mmCIF file of C-alpha atoms in Angstrom:
data_model
loop_
_atom_site.group_PDB
_atom_site.id
_atom_site.type_symbol
_atom_site.label_atom_id
_atom_site.label_comp_id
_atom_site.label_asym_id
_atom_site.label_seq_id
_atom_site.Cartn_x
_atom_site.Cartn_y
_atom_site.Cartn_z
ATOM 1 C CA MET A 1 27.957 -142.990 -20.136
ATOM 2 C CA GLN A 2 26.785 -140.580 -16.941
ATOM 3 C CA ARG A 3 24.881 -142.478 -14.674
ATOM 4 C CA ILE A 4 22.601 -141.343 -12.115
ATOM 5 C CA THR A 5 21.123 -142.829 -9.269
ATOM 6 C CA THR A 6 17.220 -143.239 -7.992
ATOM 7 C CA LYS A 7 15.291 -143.839 -5.707
ATOM 8 C CA ASP A 8 14.771 -147.382 -7.448
ATOM 9 C CA THR A 9 18.777 -148.059 -7.320
ATOM 10 C CA GLN A 10 19.853 -146.304 -3.984
ATOM 11 C CA GLU A 11 19.993 -149.697 -2.362
ATOM 12 C CA SER A 12 21.757 -151.825 -4.765
ATOM 13 C CA ALA A 13 24.136 -148.552 -5.510
ATOM 14 C CA ARG A 14 24.571 -148.240 -1.420
ATOM 15 C CA ARG A 15 26.088 -152.368 -0.840
ATOM 16 C CA THR A 16 27.791 -152.162 -3.737
ATOM 17 C CA TRP A 17 29.863 -148.869 -1.874
ATOM 18 C CA ASP A 18 29.520 -150.508 1.235
ATOM 19 C CA GLU A 19 32.062 -153.306 0.036
ATOM 20 C CA ALA A 20 33.733 -151.377 -2.318
ATOM 21 C CA LYS A 21 35.224 -148.799 0.228
ATOM 22 C CA GLY A 22 35.371 -145.899 -2.387
ATOM 23 C CA VAL A 23 35.815 -142.096 -2.142
ATOM 24 C CA GLU A 24 32.626 -140.717 -1.165
ATOM 25 C CA CYS A 25 33.015 -137.435 -3.377
ATOM 26 C CA ILE A 26 30.911 -134.937 -1.312
ATOM 27 C CA VAL A 27 30.123 -131.368 -2.553
ATOM 28 C CA PRO A 28 27.755 -129.475 -0.721
ATOM 29 C CA PHE A 29 24.864 -127.798 -3.308
ATOM 30 C CA ASP A 30 22.747 -125.052 -4.024
ATOM 31 C CA PHE A 31 22.123 -124.164 -7.460
ATOM 32 C CA THR A 32 24.214 -121.487 -7.752
ATOM 33 C CA ASP A 33 27.391 -121.073 -9.902
ATOM 34 C CA ALA A 34 29.731 -121.606 -7.167
ATOM 35 C CA SER A 35 28.455 -125.164 -6.818
ATOM 36 C CA ARG A 36 27.699 -126.067 -10.117
ATOM 37 C CA ARG A 37 31.821 -125.255 -9.966
ATOM 38 C CA ALA A 38 32.603 -127.816 -7.492
ATOM 39 C CA LEU A 39 30.389 -130.503 -8.919
ATOM 40 C CA ARG A 40 31.827 -130.119 -12.060
ATOM 41 C CA TRP A 41 35.518 -130.306 -10.559
ATOM 42 C CA ALA A 42 34.113 -133.440 -8.352
ATOM 43 C CA VAL A 43 32.409 -135.026 -11.980
ATOM 44 C CA SER A 44 36.632 -134.562 -13.377
ATOM 45 C CA ILE A 45 37.860 -136.116 -10.215
ATOM 46 C CA ALA A 46 35.380 -139.235 -10.438
ATOM 47 C CA ARG A 47 36.467 -139.960 -13.815
ATOM 48 C CA GLY A 48 39.714 -140.161 -13.285
ATOM 49 C CA ALA A 49 40.276 -141.651 -9.885
ATOM 50 C CA ARG A 50 41.864 -145.619 -9.546
ATOM 51 C CA VAL A 51 39.901 -145.812 -6.856
ATOM 52 C CA PRO A 52 35.771 -146.137 -6.751
ATOM 53 C CA MET A 53 34.140 -142.899 -6.218
ATOM 54 C CA ARG A 54 30.635 -141.737 -6.021
ATOM 55 C CA ILE A 55 29.068 -138.119 -5.889
ATOM 56 C CA ALA A 56 26.435 -136.906 -3.400
ATOM 57 C CA LEU A 57 25.392 -133.896 -3.998
ATOM 58 C CA VAL A 58 23.900 -132.069 -0.210
ATOM 59 C CA HIS A 59 20.911 -129.568 -0.856
ATOM 60 C CA ALA A 60 20.218 -128.372 2.799
ATOM 61 C CA ILE A 61 16.648 -126.321 2.920
ATOM 62 C CA GLU A 62 17.010 -123.942 5.976
ATOM 63 C CA PRO A 63 14.527 -124.630 8.301
ATOM 64 C CA THR A 64 11.827 -121.818 9.304
ATOM 65 C CA ALA A 65 10.177 -120.003 11.903
ATOM 66 C CA LEU A 66 6.965 -120.856 10.549
ATOM 67 C CA GLY A 67 6.524 -123.996 11.031
ATOM 68 C CA GLU A 68 5.723 -125.200 8.440
ATOM 69 C CA SER A 69 3.516 -128.991 7.973
ATOM 70 C CA ASP A 70 5.122 -132.662 7.502
ATOM 71 C CA ASP A 71 3.004 -132.476 3.842
ATOM 72 C CA PHE A 72 4.832 -128.915 3.307
ATOM 73 C CA ARG A 73 8.652 -130.291 4.761
ATOM 74 C CA ALA A 74 8.564 -132.929 2.310
ATOM 75 C CA LEU A 75 7.535 -131.125 -0.794
ATOM 76 C CA LEU A 76 10.228 -129.193 -0.397
ATOM 77 C CA GLU A 77 12.569 -131.435 -0.006
ATOM 78 C CA ALA A 78 10.603 -133.797 -3.319
ATOM 79 C CA ARG A 79 11.025 -130.580 -5.473
ATOM 80 C CA GLY A 80 14.348 -130.243 -4.541
ATOM 81 C CA ARG A 81 15.726 -133.355 -5.131
ATOM 82 C CA GLU A 82 13.615 -132.815 -8.504
ATOM 83 C CA ARG A 83 15.855 -129.920 -9.658
ATOM 84 C CA MET A 84 19.325 -132.069 -8.560
ATOM 85 C CA LEU A 85 18.040 -134.073 -10.375
ATOM 86 C CA ALA A 86 18.187 -131.657 -13.653
ATOM 87 C CA GLU A 87 21.178 -130.081 -12.955
ATOM 88 C CA CYS A 88 23.388 -133.930 -13.063
ATOM 89 C CA ASP A 89 21.319 -134.488 -16.361
ATOM 90 C CA GLY A 90 22.439 -131.083 -17.914
ATOM 91 C CA LEU A 91 26.145 -132.460 -17.413
ATOM 92 C CA ALA A 92 28.010 -131.997 -20.802
ATOM 93 C CA PRO A 93 29.805 -136.067 -20.360
ATOM 94 C CA ARG A 94 33.210 -134.570 -21.645
ATOM 95 C CA GLY A 95 35.932 -137.884 -22.025
ATOM 96 C CA ALA A 96 34.151 -139.821 -19.691
ATOM 97 C CA ARG A 97 35.672 -142.806 -19.008
ATOM 98 C CA GLY A 98 33.175 -145.268 -17.765
ATOM 99 C CA GLY A 99 30.117 -143.985 -15.912
ATOM 100 C CA VAL A 100 30.046 -141.678 -12.342
ATOM 101 C CA ALA A 101 27.578 -142.243 -9.907
ATOM 102 C CA ILE A 102 25.322 -139.314 -8.992
ATOM 103 C CA VAL A 103 23.593 -139.531 -5.071
ATOM 104 C CA ARG A 104 21.811 -137.005 -3.891
ATOM 105 C CA GLU A 105 20.145 -135.737 -0.510
ATOM 106 C CA CYS A 106 17.312 -133.096 0.102
ATOM 107 C CA GLU A 107 16.599 -133.268 3.845
ATOM 108 C CA VAL A 108 15.591 -129.506 5.752
ATOM 109 C CA GLY A 109 18.367 -128.659 7.713
ATOM 110 C CA ASP A 110 21.936 -126.842 8.633
ATOM 111 C CA LEU A 111 23.671 -128.259 5.543
ATOM 112 C CA VAL A 112 26.901 -128.236 7.460
ATOM 113 C CA ASP A 113 25.674 -130.520 9.880
ATOM 114 C CA LEU A 114 24.289 -132.149 6.787
ATOM 115 C CA VAL A 115 27.859 -132.873 5.131
ATOM 116 C CA ARG A 116 29.503 -133.539 8.343
ATOM 117 C CA SER A 117 26.819 -136.321 8.531
ATOM 118 C CA ARG A 118 27.691 -137.646 5.306
ATOM 119 C CA ALA A 119 31.256 -137.441 6.009
ATOM 120 C CA GLY A 120 31.100 -139.606 8.937
ATOM 121 C CA ARG A 121 29.458 -142.165 7.281
ATOM 122 C CA ALA A 122 31.491 -142.301 4.636
ATOM 123 C CA PRO A 123 34.197 -145.013 4.071
ATOM 124 C CA ARG A 124 36.261 -142.133 2.955
ATOM 125 C CA ALA A 125 35.255 -138.947 2.509
ATOM 126 C CA LEU A 126 36.217 -135.869 -0.392
ATOM 127 C CA VAL A 127 34.333 -132.813 0.210
ATOM 128 C CA VAL A 128 34.381 -130.258 -3.342
ATOM 129 C CA VAL A 129 33.169 -126.956 -2.409
ATOM 130 C CA GLY A 130 32.512 -123.902 -3.977
ATOM 131 C CA ASP A 131 33.576 -120.882 -2.473
ATOM 132 C CA ARG A 132 30.894 -118.039 -2.976
ATOM 133 C CA GLY A 133 32.794 -115.587 -0.427
ATOM 134 C CA LEU A 134 31.866 -113.236 1.306
ATOM 135 C CA GLY A 135 32.442 -109.376 2.485
ATOM 136 C CA ALA A 136 34.533 -108.777 4.937
ATOM 137 C CA VAL A 137 32.138 -107.105 7.619
ATOM 138 C CA ARG A 138 29.522 -109.669 6.736
ATOM 139 C CA ARG A 139 33.075 -112.997 7.422
ATOM 140 C CA ALA A 140 33.601 -110.910 10.764
ATOM 141 C CA ILE A 141 29.406 -111.020 12.119
ATOM 142 C CA LEU A 142 28.807 -114.212 10.352
ATOM 143 C CA GLY A 143 30.898 -116.435 9.002
ATOM 144 C CA SER A 144 30.621 -118.730 5.930
ATOM 145 C CA ALA A 145 30.404 -122.787 5.379
ATOM 146 C CA THR A 146 33.578 -122.767 3.496
ATOM 147 C CA GLU A 147 35.313 -121.520 6.921
ATOM 148 C CA ARG A 148 32.985 -123.353 9.098
ATOM 149 C CA LEU A 149 33.333 -127.070 6.876
ATOM 150 C CA LEU A 150 36.909 -126.137 7.287
ATOM 151 C CA ARG A 151 37.042 -125.584 11.282
ATOM 152 C CA GLU A 152 34.543 -128.783 11.626
ATOM 153 C CA LEU A 153 35.405 -131.515 8.977
ATOM 154 C CA GLU A 154 37.759 -134.197 9.799
ATOM 155 C CA CYS A 155 38.214 -134.976 6.263
ATOM 156 C CA PRO A 156 40.378 -133.638 3.239
ATOM 157 C CA MET A 157 38.326 -130.886 1.407
ATOM 158 C CA LEU A 158 38.410 -128.842 -2.329
ATOM 159 C CA VAL A 159 37.639 -125.370 -2.252
ATOM 160 C CA VAL A 160 37.072 -124.768 -5.908
ATOM 161 C CA ARG A 161 37.202 -120.530 -6.521
ATOM 162 C CA SER A 162 36.485 -119.620 -10.139
ATOM 163 C CA GLU A 163 37.253 -120.763 -13.810
ATOM 164 C CA PRO A 164 38.459 -118.990 -16.575
ATOM 165 C CA GLU A 165 36.356 -120.367 -18.674
ATOM 166 C CA ARG A 166 32.788 -120.995 -17.205
ATOM 167 C CA ASP A 167 31.581 -123.818 -19.496
ATOM 168 C CA ALA A 168 35.259 -125.667 -19.584
ATOM 169 C CA PRO A 169 36.306 -128.355 -17.023
ATOM 170 C CA PRO A 170 38.661 -128.124 -14.433
ATOM 171 C CA ALA A 171 42.619 -129.211 -15.573
ATOM 172 C CA VAL A 172 44.549 -129.325 -12.999
ATOM 173 C CA ARG A 173 48.060 -128.541 -15.140
ATOM 174 C CA ALA A 174 50.297 -127.655 -11.821
ATOM 175 C CA VAL A 175 49.785 -128.422 -7.942
ATOM 176 C CA LEU A 176 51.061 -126.797 -5.336
ATOM 177 C CA VAL A 177 52.224 -128.765 -2.722
ATOM 178 C CA ALA A 178 53.001 -126.550 0.802
ATOM 179 C CA THR A 179 54.361 -129.202 3.236
ATOM 180 C CA ASP A 180 56.152 -128.666 7.354
ATOM 181 C CA PHE A 181 55.872 -132.409 7.058
ATOM 182 C CA SER A 182 53.357 -132.820 9.845
ATOM 183 C CA ARG A 183 51.421 -135.727 9.608
ATOM 184 C CA ASP A 184 48.420 -133.081 8.673
ATOM 185 C CA ALA A 185 50.744 -132.379 5.511
ATOM 186 C CA GLU A 186 51.217 -136.349 4.173
ATOM 187 C CA ALA A 187 47.085 -136.540 4.587
ATOM 188 C CA ALA A 188 47.781 -133.902 2.117
ATOM 189 C CA LEU A 189 49.614 -135.955 -0.326
ATOM 190 C CA GLU A 190 47.837 -138.944 -0.228
ATOM 191 C CA ALA A 191 44.345 -136.338 -0.796
ATOM 192 C CA ALA A 192 46.411 -134.890 -3.588
ATOM 193 C CA HIS A 193 47.418 -137.635 -4.978
ATOM 194 C CA LEU A 194 43.583 -138.270 -6.682
ATOM 195 C CA LEU A 195 43.742 -134.117 -8.050
ATOM 196 C CA CYS A 196 47.009 -136.144 -9.887
ATOM 197 C CA ASP A 197 44.274 -138.990 -11.322
ATOM 198 C CA ALA A 198 41.735 -136.141 -12.857
ATOM 199 C CA ALA A 199 44.278 -133.559 -14.660
ATOM 200 C CA THR A 200 44.189 -133.250 -18.479
ATOM 201 C CA PRO A 201 47.417 -131.490 -18.142
ATOM 202 C CA VAL A 202 48.368 -129.358 -21.282
ATOM 203 C CA ASP A 203 51.515 -131.647 -21.816
ATOM 204 C CA GLY A 204 50.799 -135.401 -20.446
ATOM 205 C CA ALA A 205 52.389 -134.715 -17.459
ATOM 206 C CA VAL A 206 51.564 -132.846 -13.589
ATOM 207 C CA ARG A 207 53.919 -130.415 -12.706
ATOM 208 C CA VAL A 208 54.009 -130.278 -8.829
ATOM 209 C CA GLU A 209 55.758 -128.308 -6.206
ATOM 210 C CA PHE A 210 56.739 -128.763 -3.294
ATOM 211 C CA VAL A 211 57.327 -125.928 -0.913
ATOM 212 C CA HIS A 212 58.596 -125.560 2.461
ATOM 213 C CA VAL A 213 58.538 -122.242 4.052
ATOM 214 C CA VAL A 214 60.654 -120.997 5.959
ATOM 215 C CA SER A 215 58.848 -119.144 8.952
ATOM 216 C CA PRO A 216 60.558 -116.187 11.995
ATOM 217 C CA ALA A 217 59.605 -119.758 13.597
ATOM 218 C CA PRO A 218 63.155 -121.270 14.758
ATOM 219 C CA LEU A 219 64.347 -123.409 11.665
ATOM 220 C CA LEU A 220 66.359 -126.027 13.324
ATOM 221 C CA GLU A 221 63.038 -127.339 15.382
ATOM 222 C CA VAL A 222 61.590 -127.645 11.891
ATOM 223 C CA SER A 223 64.436 -129.337 10.100
ATOM 224 C CA GLU A 224 64.887 -131.418 13.378
ATOM 225 C CA ARG A 225 61.331 -132.254 12.489
ATOM 226 C CA ALA A 226 61.643 -133.275 8.804
ATOM 227 C CA SER A 227 64.409 -135.890 9.563
ATOM 228 C CA LEU A 228 61.312 -137.301 11.389
ATOM 229 C CA THR A 229 58.331 -137.167 9.463
ATOM 230 C CA ALA A 230 56.269 -140.322 11.235
ATOM 231 C CA THR A 231 56.669 -137.688 14.319
ATOM 232 C CA PRO A 232 53.752 -135.437 14.998
ATOM 233 C CA ALA A 233 54.593 -132.358 14.297
ATOM 234 C CA GLN A 234 55.773 -130.153 18.176
ATOM 235 C CA ALA A 235 53.848 -126.523 18.218
ATOM 236 C CA PRO A 236 57.174 -124.434 17.594
ATOM 237 C CA VAL A 237 59.917 -123.343 21.004
ATOM 238 C CA PRO A 238 61.037 -119.919 20.498
ATOM 239 C CA ALA A 239 64.800 -120.528 20.805
ATOM 240 C CA PRO A 240 67.754 -117.771 20.047
ATOM 241 C CA GLU A 241 68.575 -116.855 16.495
ATOM 242 C CA LEU A 242 70.363 -119.222 15.169
ATOM 243 C CA PRO A 243 74.186 -117.978 13.240
ATOM 244 C CA PRO A 244 74.660 -119.040 9.712
ATOM 245 C CA ALA A 245 76.026 -121.882 9.988
ATOM 246 C CA GLU A 246 74.178 -122.699 11.832
ATOM 247 C CA VAL A 247 71.102 -122.338 9.350
ATOM 248 C CA ALA A 248 72.946 -122.827 6.274
ATOM 249 C CA ILE A 249 72.717 -127.205 7.976
ATOM 250 C CA ALA A 250 68.950 -126.078 9.099
ATOM 251 C CA GLU A 251 67.980 -125.407 5.565
ATOM 252 C CA ALA A 252 69.921 -128.061 4.283
ATOM 253 C CA GLY A 253 67.467 -131.078 6.118
ATOM 254 C CA ILE A 254 64.816 -129.307 5.310
ATOM 255 C CA ALA A 255 65.773 -129.555 1.329
ATOM 256 C CA ARG A 256 66.646 -133.610 1.494
ATOM 257 C CA ALA A 257 63.676 -133.289 3.491
ATOM 258 C CA LEU A 258 61.597 -131.524 0.430
ATOM 259 C CA GLU A 259 63.616 -134.073 -2.529
ATOM 260 C CA ASP A 260 62.681 -137.469 -0.532
ATOM 261 C CA ALA A 261 58.837 -136.234 -0.052
ATOM 262 C CA ALA A 262 58.761 -134.956 -4.078
ATOM 263 C CA GLN A 263 60.444 -138.421 -5.439
ATOM 264 C CA ALA A 264 58.475 -140.605 -3.754
ATOM 265 C CA PHE A 265 55.313 -138.954 -4.113
ATOM 266 C CA ARG A 266 56.163 -139.097 -7.991
ATOM 267 C CA ALA A 267 56.784 -142.892 -6.948
ATOM 268 C CA ALA A 268 53.908 -143.174 -5.468
ATOM 269 C CA ALA A 269 51.385 -141.185 -8.607
ATOM 270 C CA ARG A 270 53.869 -143.424 -11.416
ATOM 271 C CA ALA A 271 53.089 -146.681 -10.002
ATOM 272 C CA ALA A 272 48.990 -145.462 -9.956
ATOM 273 C CA GLY A 273 49.543 -144.720 -13.035
ATOM 274 C CA ALA A 274 49.649 -140.489 -13.073
ATOM 275 C CA GLU A 275 52.654 -138.789 -14.543
ATOM 276 C CA VAL A 276 53.984 -135.775 -12.612
ATOM 277 C CA GLU A 277 56.953 -133.907 -13.509
ATOM 278 C CA VAL A 278 58.829 -133.154 -9.090
ATOM 279 C CA ALA A 279 60.561 -130.303 -8.052
ATOM 280 C CA THR A 280 61.246 -128.346 -4.891
ATOM 281 C CA ARG A 281 61.901 -124.570 -3.339
ATOM 282 C CA ILE A 282 62.561 -123.364 0.404
ATOM 283 C CA GLU A 283 60.331 -119.954 0.331
ATOM 284 C CA HIS A 284 61.045 -117.461 3.242
ATOM 285 C CA GLY A 285 58.365 -115.547 5.116
ATOM 286 C CA ASP A 286 55.241 -115.333 5.820
ATOM 287 C CA LEU A 287 53.107 -118.434 5.152
ATOM 288 C CA VAL A 288 50.014 -117.776 3.700
ATOM 289 C CA ARG A 289 51.332 -114.445 1.696
ATOM 290 C CA ALA A 290 54.238 -117.057 0.711
ATOM 291 C CA LEU A 291 52.230 -119.667 -0.697
ATOM 292 C CA ALA A 292 49.230 -116.956 -2.254
ATOM 293 C CA HIS A 293 52.409 -116.012 -4.305
ATOM 294 C CA GLU A 294 54.675 -118.680 -5.173
ATOM 295 C CA ALA A 295 51.245 -120.742 -6.586
ATOM 296 C CA ASP A 296 50.831 -117.044 -8.942
ATOM 297 C CA ARG A 297 53.752 -117.343 -10.143
ATOM 298 C CA THR A 298 53.682 -121.128 -11.132
ATOM 299 C CA ALA A 299 50.070 -120.858 -11.874
ATOM 300 C CA ALA A 300 49.570 -123.365 -9.624
ATOM 301 C CA SER A 301 45.678 -124.909 -9.798
ATOM 302 C CA VAL A 302 45.413 -125.858 -6.852
ATOM 303 C CA ILE A 303 46.832 -124.779 -3.292
ATOM 304 C CA VAL A 304 47.729 -128.633 -1.341
ATOM 305 C CA LEU A 305 48.339 -128.370 2.101
ATOM 306 C CA GLY A 306 47.551 -130.346 5.260
ATOM 307 C CA ARG A 307 44.766 -127.939 8.042
ATOM 308 C CA HIS A 308 46.092 -128.029 12.126
ATOM 309 C CA ALA A 309 43.052 -127.563 14.593
ATOM 310 C CA VAL A 310 43.486 -124.287 16.685
ATOM 311 C CA GLY A 311 42.230 -122.927 19.622
ATOM 312 C CA MET A 312 39.341 -120.626 20.506
ATOM 313 C CA LEU A 313 41.493 -117.692 20.886
ATOM 314 C CA GLU A 314 43.110 -117.852 18.184
ATOM 315 C CA ARG A 315 40.900 -118.557 15.278
ATOM 316 C CA MET A 316 38.552 -115.372 16.332
ATOM 317 C CA LEU A 317 42.293 -113.509 16.491
ATOM 318 C CA THR A 318 43.343 -114.861 13.078
ATOM 319 C CA GLY A 319 41.837 -117.703 11.577
ATOM 320 C CA SER A 320 43.447 -120.696 10.741
ATOM 321 C CA THR A 321 46.479 -121.203 7.613
ATOM 322 C CA ALA A 322 43.631 -122.544 6.204
ATOM 323 C CA GLU A 323 40.862 -120.597 6.708
ATOM 324 C CA ARG A 324 43.729 -117.598 5.298
ATOM 325 C CA LEU A 325 44.709 -119.245 2.524
ATOM 326 C CA VAL A 326 41.165 -118.973 1.418
ATOM 327 C CA HIS A 327 40.801 -115.428 1.490
ATOM 328 C CA ALA A 328 44.286 -114.624 0.438
ATOM 329 C CA THR A 329 44.431 -116.931 -3.152
ATOM 330 C CA ARG A 330 42.191 -117.069 -5.886
ATOM 331 C CA ARG A 331 42.962 -120.670 -6.692
ATOM 332 C CA SER A 332 41.520 -123.516 -5.038
ATOM 333 C CA VAL A 333 43.115 -124.776 -1.939
ATOM 334 C CA LEU A 334 42.651 -128.900 -1.167
ATOM 335 C CA THR A 335 43.486 -128.940 2.232
ATOM 336 C CA ALA A 336 42.895 -132.595 5.230
ATOM 337 C CA ARG A 337 43.832 -132.957 8.459
ATOM 338 C CA ALA A 338 45.204 -136.187 10.272
ATOM 339 C CA PRO A 339 43.211 -138.971 11.649
ATOM 340 C CA ALA A 340 43.454 -137.498 15.476
ATOM 341 C CA PRO A 341 45.617 -140.577 17.975
ATOM 342 C CA ARG A 342 43.326 -143.427 19.496
#
């Protein structure tokens, strides 16, 4: 039976949570269909998780220029919490495995700042956001909360797109894992295990395809990185075009690294009790277009990739790969970033 924490039980839940060191699934919530989709995904993931997990709904009341009183602010926050409680009560627990704890945070402030602060306080965090999408002109001028979260969050983030059946619980039947053998890609793989735990495939196993996209960057550099997966990825270094024989050798190295990564993922999933089928593939061309096309070809529910940091100039001109992919595909996208070296 689903459990909703109230003010009387929040302190007890916090102590239990701190002791468990589990994953907090944070859902930015604004009562739109997009945020409700994100909540359904979060509940599905939490029910299937093999680690302690709870959901935190975060609702931000945008500050106005009216200079409202403290009483008015408190009233808005109280009404926001009441609405969130009603939303939680309306969830239909289909096939729930145990209870799902949901805590609510409703404050006046900036949504991205509230989510980032909440994620920073959690032992481990996963942010699940429903993407509404913006027109190209408005996005260029204002950006979106999704884009800001992609840029600013340090924890894994799942961007949920529309579902074929609005009221159906989300089902992860196929996952496309993009890897460049970097530390960020490894962090994304760890987050992908949560999806496999929550999957409800028709045939009893989640299909996971590992793909590496060979771009115009030198193949030799990528192949060398693949053989040293524990080493942080280096920026592509311009090099002369490789002869066909060396291209074949480099791609063979990438293929071996892909197979090793896929088999390690399957072994870890099975050890945790999840059943997965793995495959590998090498694609060529533009990274974003290749991933979007391969996700459509395999009917992937989610695309998984590392979220690399980019400079301000590159973000202004092209945006990060994760941002571009979110706009280029109809699939949900899970990204993660490796912790900064200490």
